[in-house]
Short mmCIF file of C-alpha atoms in Angstrom, two decimals:
data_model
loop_
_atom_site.label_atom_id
_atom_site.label_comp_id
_atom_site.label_asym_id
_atom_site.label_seq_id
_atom_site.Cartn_x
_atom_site.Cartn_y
_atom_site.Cartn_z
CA UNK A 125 -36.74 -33.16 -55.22
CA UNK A 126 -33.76 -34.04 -57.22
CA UNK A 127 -35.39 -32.34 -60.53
CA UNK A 128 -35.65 -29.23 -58.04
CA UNK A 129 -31.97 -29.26 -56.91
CA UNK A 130 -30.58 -29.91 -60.47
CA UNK A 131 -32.36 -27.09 -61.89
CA UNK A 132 -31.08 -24.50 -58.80
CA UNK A 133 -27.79 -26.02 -59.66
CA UNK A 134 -27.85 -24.52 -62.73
CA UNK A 135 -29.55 -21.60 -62.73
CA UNK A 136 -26.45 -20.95 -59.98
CA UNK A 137 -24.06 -22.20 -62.14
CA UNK A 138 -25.66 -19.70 -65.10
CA UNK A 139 -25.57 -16.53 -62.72
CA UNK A 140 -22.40 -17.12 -61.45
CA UNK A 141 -20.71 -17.92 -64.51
CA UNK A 142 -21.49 -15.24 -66.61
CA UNK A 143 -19.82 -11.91 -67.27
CA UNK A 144 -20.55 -8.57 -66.73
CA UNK A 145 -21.92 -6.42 -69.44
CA UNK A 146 -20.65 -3.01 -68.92
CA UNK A 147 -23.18 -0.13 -71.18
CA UNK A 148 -22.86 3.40 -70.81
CA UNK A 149 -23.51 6.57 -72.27
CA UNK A 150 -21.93 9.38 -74.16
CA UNK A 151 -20.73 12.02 -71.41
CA UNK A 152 -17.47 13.54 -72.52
CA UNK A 153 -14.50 13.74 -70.81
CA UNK A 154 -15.82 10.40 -68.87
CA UNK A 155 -16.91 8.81 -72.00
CA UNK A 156 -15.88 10.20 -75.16
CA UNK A 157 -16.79 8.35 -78.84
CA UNK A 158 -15.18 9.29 -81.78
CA UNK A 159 -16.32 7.01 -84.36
CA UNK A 160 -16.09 3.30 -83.16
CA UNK A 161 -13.20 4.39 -80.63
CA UNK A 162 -14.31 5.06 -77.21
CA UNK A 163 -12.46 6.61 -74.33
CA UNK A 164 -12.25 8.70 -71.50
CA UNK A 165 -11.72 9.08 -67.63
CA UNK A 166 -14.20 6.79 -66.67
CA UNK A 167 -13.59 4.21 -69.89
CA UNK A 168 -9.90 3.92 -68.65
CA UNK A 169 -11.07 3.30 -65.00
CA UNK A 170 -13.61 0.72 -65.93
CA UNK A 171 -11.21 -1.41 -68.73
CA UNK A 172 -8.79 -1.50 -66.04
CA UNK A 173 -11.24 -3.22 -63.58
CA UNK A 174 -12.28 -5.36 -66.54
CA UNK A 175 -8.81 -6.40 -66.80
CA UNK A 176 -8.24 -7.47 -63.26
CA UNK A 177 -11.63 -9.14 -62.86
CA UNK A 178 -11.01 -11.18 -66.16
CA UNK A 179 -13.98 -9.47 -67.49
CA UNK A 180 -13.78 -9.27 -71.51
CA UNK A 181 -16.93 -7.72 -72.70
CA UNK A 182 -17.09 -4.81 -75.16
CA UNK A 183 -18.25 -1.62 -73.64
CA UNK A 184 -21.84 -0.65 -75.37
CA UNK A 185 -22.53 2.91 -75.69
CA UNK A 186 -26.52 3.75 -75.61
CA UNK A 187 -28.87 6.66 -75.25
CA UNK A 188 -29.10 7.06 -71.82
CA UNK A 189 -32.85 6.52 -71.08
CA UNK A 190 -32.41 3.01 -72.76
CA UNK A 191 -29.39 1.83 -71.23
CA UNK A 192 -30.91 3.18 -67.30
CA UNK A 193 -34.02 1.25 -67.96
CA UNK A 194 -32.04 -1.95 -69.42
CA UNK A 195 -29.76 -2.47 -66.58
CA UNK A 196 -32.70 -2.21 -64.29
CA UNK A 197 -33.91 -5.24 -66.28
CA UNK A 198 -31.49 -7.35 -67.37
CA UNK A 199 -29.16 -9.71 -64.81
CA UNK A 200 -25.83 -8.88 -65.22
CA UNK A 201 -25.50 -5.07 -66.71
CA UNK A 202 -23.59 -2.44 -65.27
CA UNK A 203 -24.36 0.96 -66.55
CA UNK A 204 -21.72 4.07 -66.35
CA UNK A 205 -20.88 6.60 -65.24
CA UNK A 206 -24.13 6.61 -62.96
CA UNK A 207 -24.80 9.66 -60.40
CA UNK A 208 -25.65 7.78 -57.24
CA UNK A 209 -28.26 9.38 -55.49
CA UNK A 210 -30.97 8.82 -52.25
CA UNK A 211 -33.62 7.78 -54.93
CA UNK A 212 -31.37 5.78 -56.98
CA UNK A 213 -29.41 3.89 -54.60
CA UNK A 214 -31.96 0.71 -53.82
CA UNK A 215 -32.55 0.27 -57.54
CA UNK A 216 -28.91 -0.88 -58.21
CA UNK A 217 -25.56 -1.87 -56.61
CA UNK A 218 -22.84 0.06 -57.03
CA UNK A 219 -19.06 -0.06 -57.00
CA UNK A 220 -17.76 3.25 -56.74
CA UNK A 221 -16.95 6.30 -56.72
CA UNK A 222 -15.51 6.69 -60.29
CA UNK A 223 -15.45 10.59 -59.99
CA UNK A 224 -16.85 13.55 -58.03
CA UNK A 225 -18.75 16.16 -60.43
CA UNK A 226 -20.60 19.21 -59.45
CA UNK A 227 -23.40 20.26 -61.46
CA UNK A 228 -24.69 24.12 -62.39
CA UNK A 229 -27.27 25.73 -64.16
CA UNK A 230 -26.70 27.03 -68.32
CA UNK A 231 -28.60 29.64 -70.19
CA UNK A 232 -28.53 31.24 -73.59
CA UNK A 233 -26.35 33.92 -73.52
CA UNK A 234 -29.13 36.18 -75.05
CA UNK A 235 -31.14 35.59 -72.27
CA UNK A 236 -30.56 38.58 -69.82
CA UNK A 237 -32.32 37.37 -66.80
CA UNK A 238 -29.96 36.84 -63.71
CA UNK A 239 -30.37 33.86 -61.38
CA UNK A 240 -28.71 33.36 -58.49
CA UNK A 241 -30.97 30.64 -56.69
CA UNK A 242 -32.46 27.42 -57.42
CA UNK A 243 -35.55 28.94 -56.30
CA UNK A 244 -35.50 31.58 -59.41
CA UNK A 245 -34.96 28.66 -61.97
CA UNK A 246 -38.21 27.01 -60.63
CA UNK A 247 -40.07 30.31 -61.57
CA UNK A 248 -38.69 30.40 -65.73
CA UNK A 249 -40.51 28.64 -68.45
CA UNK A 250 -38.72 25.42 -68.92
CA UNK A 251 -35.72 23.66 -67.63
CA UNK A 252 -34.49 21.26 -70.36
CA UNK A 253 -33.37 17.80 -69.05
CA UNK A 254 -33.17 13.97 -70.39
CA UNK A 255 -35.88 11.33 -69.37
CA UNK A 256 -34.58 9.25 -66.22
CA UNK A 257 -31.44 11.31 -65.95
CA UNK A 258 -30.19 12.27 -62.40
CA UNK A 259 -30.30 15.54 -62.62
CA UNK A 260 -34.18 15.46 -64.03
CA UNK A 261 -35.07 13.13 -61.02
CA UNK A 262 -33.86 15.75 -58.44
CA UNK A 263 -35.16 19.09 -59.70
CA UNK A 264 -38.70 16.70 -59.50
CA UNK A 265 -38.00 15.97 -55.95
CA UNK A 266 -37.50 19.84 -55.09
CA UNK A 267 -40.94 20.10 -56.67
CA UNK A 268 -40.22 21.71 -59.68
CA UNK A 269 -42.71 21.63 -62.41
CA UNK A 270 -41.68 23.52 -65.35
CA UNK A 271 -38.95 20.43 -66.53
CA UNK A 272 -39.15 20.15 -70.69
CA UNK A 273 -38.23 16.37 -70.13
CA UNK A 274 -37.32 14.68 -73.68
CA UNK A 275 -36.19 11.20 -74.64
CA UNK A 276 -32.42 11.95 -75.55
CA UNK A 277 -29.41 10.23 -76.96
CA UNK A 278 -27.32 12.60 -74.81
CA UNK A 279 -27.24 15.85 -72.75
CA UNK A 280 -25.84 17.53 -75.93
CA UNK A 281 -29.53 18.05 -76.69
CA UNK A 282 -29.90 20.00 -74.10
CA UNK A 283 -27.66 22.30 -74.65
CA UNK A 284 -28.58 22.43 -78.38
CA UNK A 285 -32.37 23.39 -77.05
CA UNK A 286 -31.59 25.95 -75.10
CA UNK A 287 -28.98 27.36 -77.95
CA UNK A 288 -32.22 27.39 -80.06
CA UNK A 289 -34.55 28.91 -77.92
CA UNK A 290 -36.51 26.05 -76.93
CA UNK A 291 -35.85 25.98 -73.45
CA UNK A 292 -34.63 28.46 -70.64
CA UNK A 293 -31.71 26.80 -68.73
CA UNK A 294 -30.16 23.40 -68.91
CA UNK A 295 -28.93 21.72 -65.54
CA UNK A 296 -25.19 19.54 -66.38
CA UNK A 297 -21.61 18.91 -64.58
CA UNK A 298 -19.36 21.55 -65.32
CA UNK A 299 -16.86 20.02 -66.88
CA UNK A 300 -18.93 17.86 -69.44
CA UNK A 301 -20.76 21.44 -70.36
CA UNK A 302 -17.48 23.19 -70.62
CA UNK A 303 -16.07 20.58 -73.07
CA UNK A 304 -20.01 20.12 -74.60
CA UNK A 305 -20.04 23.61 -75.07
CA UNK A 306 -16.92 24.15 -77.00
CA UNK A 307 -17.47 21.06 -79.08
CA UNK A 308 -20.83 22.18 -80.61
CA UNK A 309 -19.41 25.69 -81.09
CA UNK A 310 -21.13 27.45 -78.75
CA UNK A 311 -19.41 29.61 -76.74
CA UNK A 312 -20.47 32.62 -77.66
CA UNK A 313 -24.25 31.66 -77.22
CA UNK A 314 -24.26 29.33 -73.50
CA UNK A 315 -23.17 30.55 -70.26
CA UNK A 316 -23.41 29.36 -67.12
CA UNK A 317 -25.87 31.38 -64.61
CA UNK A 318 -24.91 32.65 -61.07
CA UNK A 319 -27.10 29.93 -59.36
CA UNK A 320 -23.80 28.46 -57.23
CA UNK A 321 -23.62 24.21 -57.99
CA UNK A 322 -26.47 22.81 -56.71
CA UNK A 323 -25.38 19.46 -56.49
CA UNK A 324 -22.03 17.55 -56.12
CA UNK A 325 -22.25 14.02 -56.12
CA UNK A 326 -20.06 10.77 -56.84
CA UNK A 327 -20.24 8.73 -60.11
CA UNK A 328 -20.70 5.38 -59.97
CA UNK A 329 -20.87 1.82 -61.63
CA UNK A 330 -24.54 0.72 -61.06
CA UNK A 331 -25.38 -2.94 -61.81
CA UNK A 332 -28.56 -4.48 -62.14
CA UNK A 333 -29.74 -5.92 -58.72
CA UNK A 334 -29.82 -9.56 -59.07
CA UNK A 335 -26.07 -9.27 -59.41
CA UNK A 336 -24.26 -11.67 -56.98
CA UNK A 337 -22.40 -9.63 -53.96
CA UNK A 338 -19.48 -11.86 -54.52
CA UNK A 339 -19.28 -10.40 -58.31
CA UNK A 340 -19.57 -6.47 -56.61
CA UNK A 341 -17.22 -7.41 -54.34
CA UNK A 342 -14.52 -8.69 -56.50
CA UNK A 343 -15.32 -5.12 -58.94
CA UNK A 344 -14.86 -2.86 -55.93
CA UNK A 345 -11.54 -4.51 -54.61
CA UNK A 346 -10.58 -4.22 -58.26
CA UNK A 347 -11.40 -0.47 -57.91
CA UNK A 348 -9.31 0.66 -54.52
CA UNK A 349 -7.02 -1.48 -55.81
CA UNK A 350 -6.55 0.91 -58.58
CA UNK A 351 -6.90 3.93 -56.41
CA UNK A 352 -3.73 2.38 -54.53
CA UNK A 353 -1.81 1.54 -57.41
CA UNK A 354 0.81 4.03 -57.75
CA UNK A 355 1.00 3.24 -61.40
CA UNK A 356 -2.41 3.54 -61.66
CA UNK A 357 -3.78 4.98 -64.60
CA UNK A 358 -6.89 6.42 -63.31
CA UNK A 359 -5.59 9.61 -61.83
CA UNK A 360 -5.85 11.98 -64.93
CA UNK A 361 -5.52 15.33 -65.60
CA UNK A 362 -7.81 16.74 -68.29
CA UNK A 363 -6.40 19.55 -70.90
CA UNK A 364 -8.84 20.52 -73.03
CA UNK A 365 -7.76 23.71 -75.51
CA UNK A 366 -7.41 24.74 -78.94
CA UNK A 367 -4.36 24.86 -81.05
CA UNK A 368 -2.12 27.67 -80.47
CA UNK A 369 -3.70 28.16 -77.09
CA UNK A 370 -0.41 27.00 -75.26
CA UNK A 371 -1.20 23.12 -74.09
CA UNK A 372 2.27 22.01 -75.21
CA UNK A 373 3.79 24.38 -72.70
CA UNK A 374 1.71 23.85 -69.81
CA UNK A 375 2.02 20.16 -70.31
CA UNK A 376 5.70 20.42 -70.63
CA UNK A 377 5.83 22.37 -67.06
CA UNK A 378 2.95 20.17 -65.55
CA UNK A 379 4.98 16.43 -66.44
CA UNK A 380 8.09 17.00 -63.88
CA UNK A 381 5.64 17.26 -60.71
CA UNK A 382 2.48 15.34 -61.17
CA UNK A 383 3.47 12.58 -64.08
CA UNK A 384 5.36 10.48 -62.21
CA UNK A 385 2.66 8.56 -60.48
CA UNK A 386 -0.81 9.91 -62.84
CA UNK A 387 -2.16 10.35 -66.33
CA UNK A 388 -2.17 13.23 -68.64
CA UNK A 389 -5.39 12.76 -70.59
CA UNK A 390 -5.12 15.02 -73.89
CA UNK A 391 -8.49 15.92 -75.61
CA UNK A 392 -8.37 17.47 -78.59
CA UNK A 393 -10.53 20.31 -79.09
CA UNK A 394 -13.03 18.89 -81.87
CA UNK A 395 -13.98 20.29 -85.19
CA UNK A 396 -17.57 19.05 -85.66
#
């Protein structure tokens, strides 16, 4: 009996003592890398909780498929920024809400089909989408059947199939396929559709299950702490533009009202 006790003793002491492992994904403006710098709206938000919680892991940046299945696995990950949905919600536990997104449907400008339902992007070819992503989980659960599901680093291969021709439409936030969009160069060849957003949902931190409450508690007071926090730096504006395009200006007029108490987050449009 003592044996037994000992070893519960430390297999406590071992969960409870170690540190969170935070992994997430490339999804610019949340999480934006640029070499071996990483940043972004969520990056900021989760570094600061790291910082209050005493946390001092490196962020990891995966392919999304690996790091969803990984913190499903292993004790102790935390994957972001995770949409939390019905499905989703007993696999992890969450600390949240990071950000609210709203997500639409992209085509090939070329393609001169008009949708303006869900129900008409269930009737084209293919629908290009990432293995274990949110988005390819829900158009499943409305019963579609024509998904071109492929084990991707990152959404941007999405958009790059249906650039090429080798899917119909692409399902994504808005504002990661706006800024997407313009970094590949692609204006001029994806649009969005007419199908209104067809989902708008919170992003999360999801950590793998066996994670003590006591260690998601002390992570979410972290969080509306930082919501509270007047000085908070998680309250961001995002300007995204090319040069010459007037961002110095608008930023000049924007800082006297709304920089007081929040972030300006500057992206600079990309050249590659």
């Amino acid at each position: 009996m003592k044996k037994i006790v000992l070893f519960l003793g430390v297999v406590a002491v071992t969960l409870f003592g170690r540190e969170i492992q935070p992994i997430t994904e490339e999804l610019a403006p949340y999480q934006i890398k640029n070499g071996k710098d990483l940043s972004g709206i969520s990056v900021d938000i989760v570094r600061e909780i790291q910082k209050r919680v005493g946390n001092h892991k490196k962020i990891l940046v995966l392919p999304w498929n690996r790091a969803y299945i990984m913190t499903q696995k292993k004790p102790y990950f935390a994957l972001f920024s995770t949409l939390k949905t019905d499905e989703r919600t007993p696999l992890f536990k969450w600390v949240g809400p990071l950000v609210h997104i709203k997500v639409k449907m992209f085509k090939n400008k070329n393609n001169k089909h008009i949708y303006k339902t869900l129900e008409d992007a269930e009737k084209v070819d293919s629908i290009a989408v990432v293995k274990n992503d949110a988005l390819a989980q829900y158009l499943e659960s409305k019963g579609f059947t024509n998904l071109k599901v492929q084990i991707a680093r990152s959404s941007k291969t999405n958009i790059e199939r249906v650039a090429n021709g080798e899917a119909e439409l692409f399902p994504m936030n808005e504002t990661s396929a706006n800024y997407r969009i313009k970094q590949l160069g692609l204006k001029d060849k994806i649009v969005a559709t007419q199908i209104p957003p067809f989902l708008e949902k919170d992003l999360y931190i999801a950590f793998n299950k066996e994670t003590p409450n006591s260690v998601i508690k002390k992570w979410q007071t972290a969080l509306d702490e930082i919501k509270k926090d007047e000085n908070s730096q998680t309250k961001s504006a995002v300007v995204i533009g090319e040069a010459g395009s007037g961002k110095t200006h608008l930023m000049m007029r924007f800082a006297n009202d709304v920089l007081e108490n929040n972030r300006l987050l500057f992206i600079r449009q990309p050249n590659d």
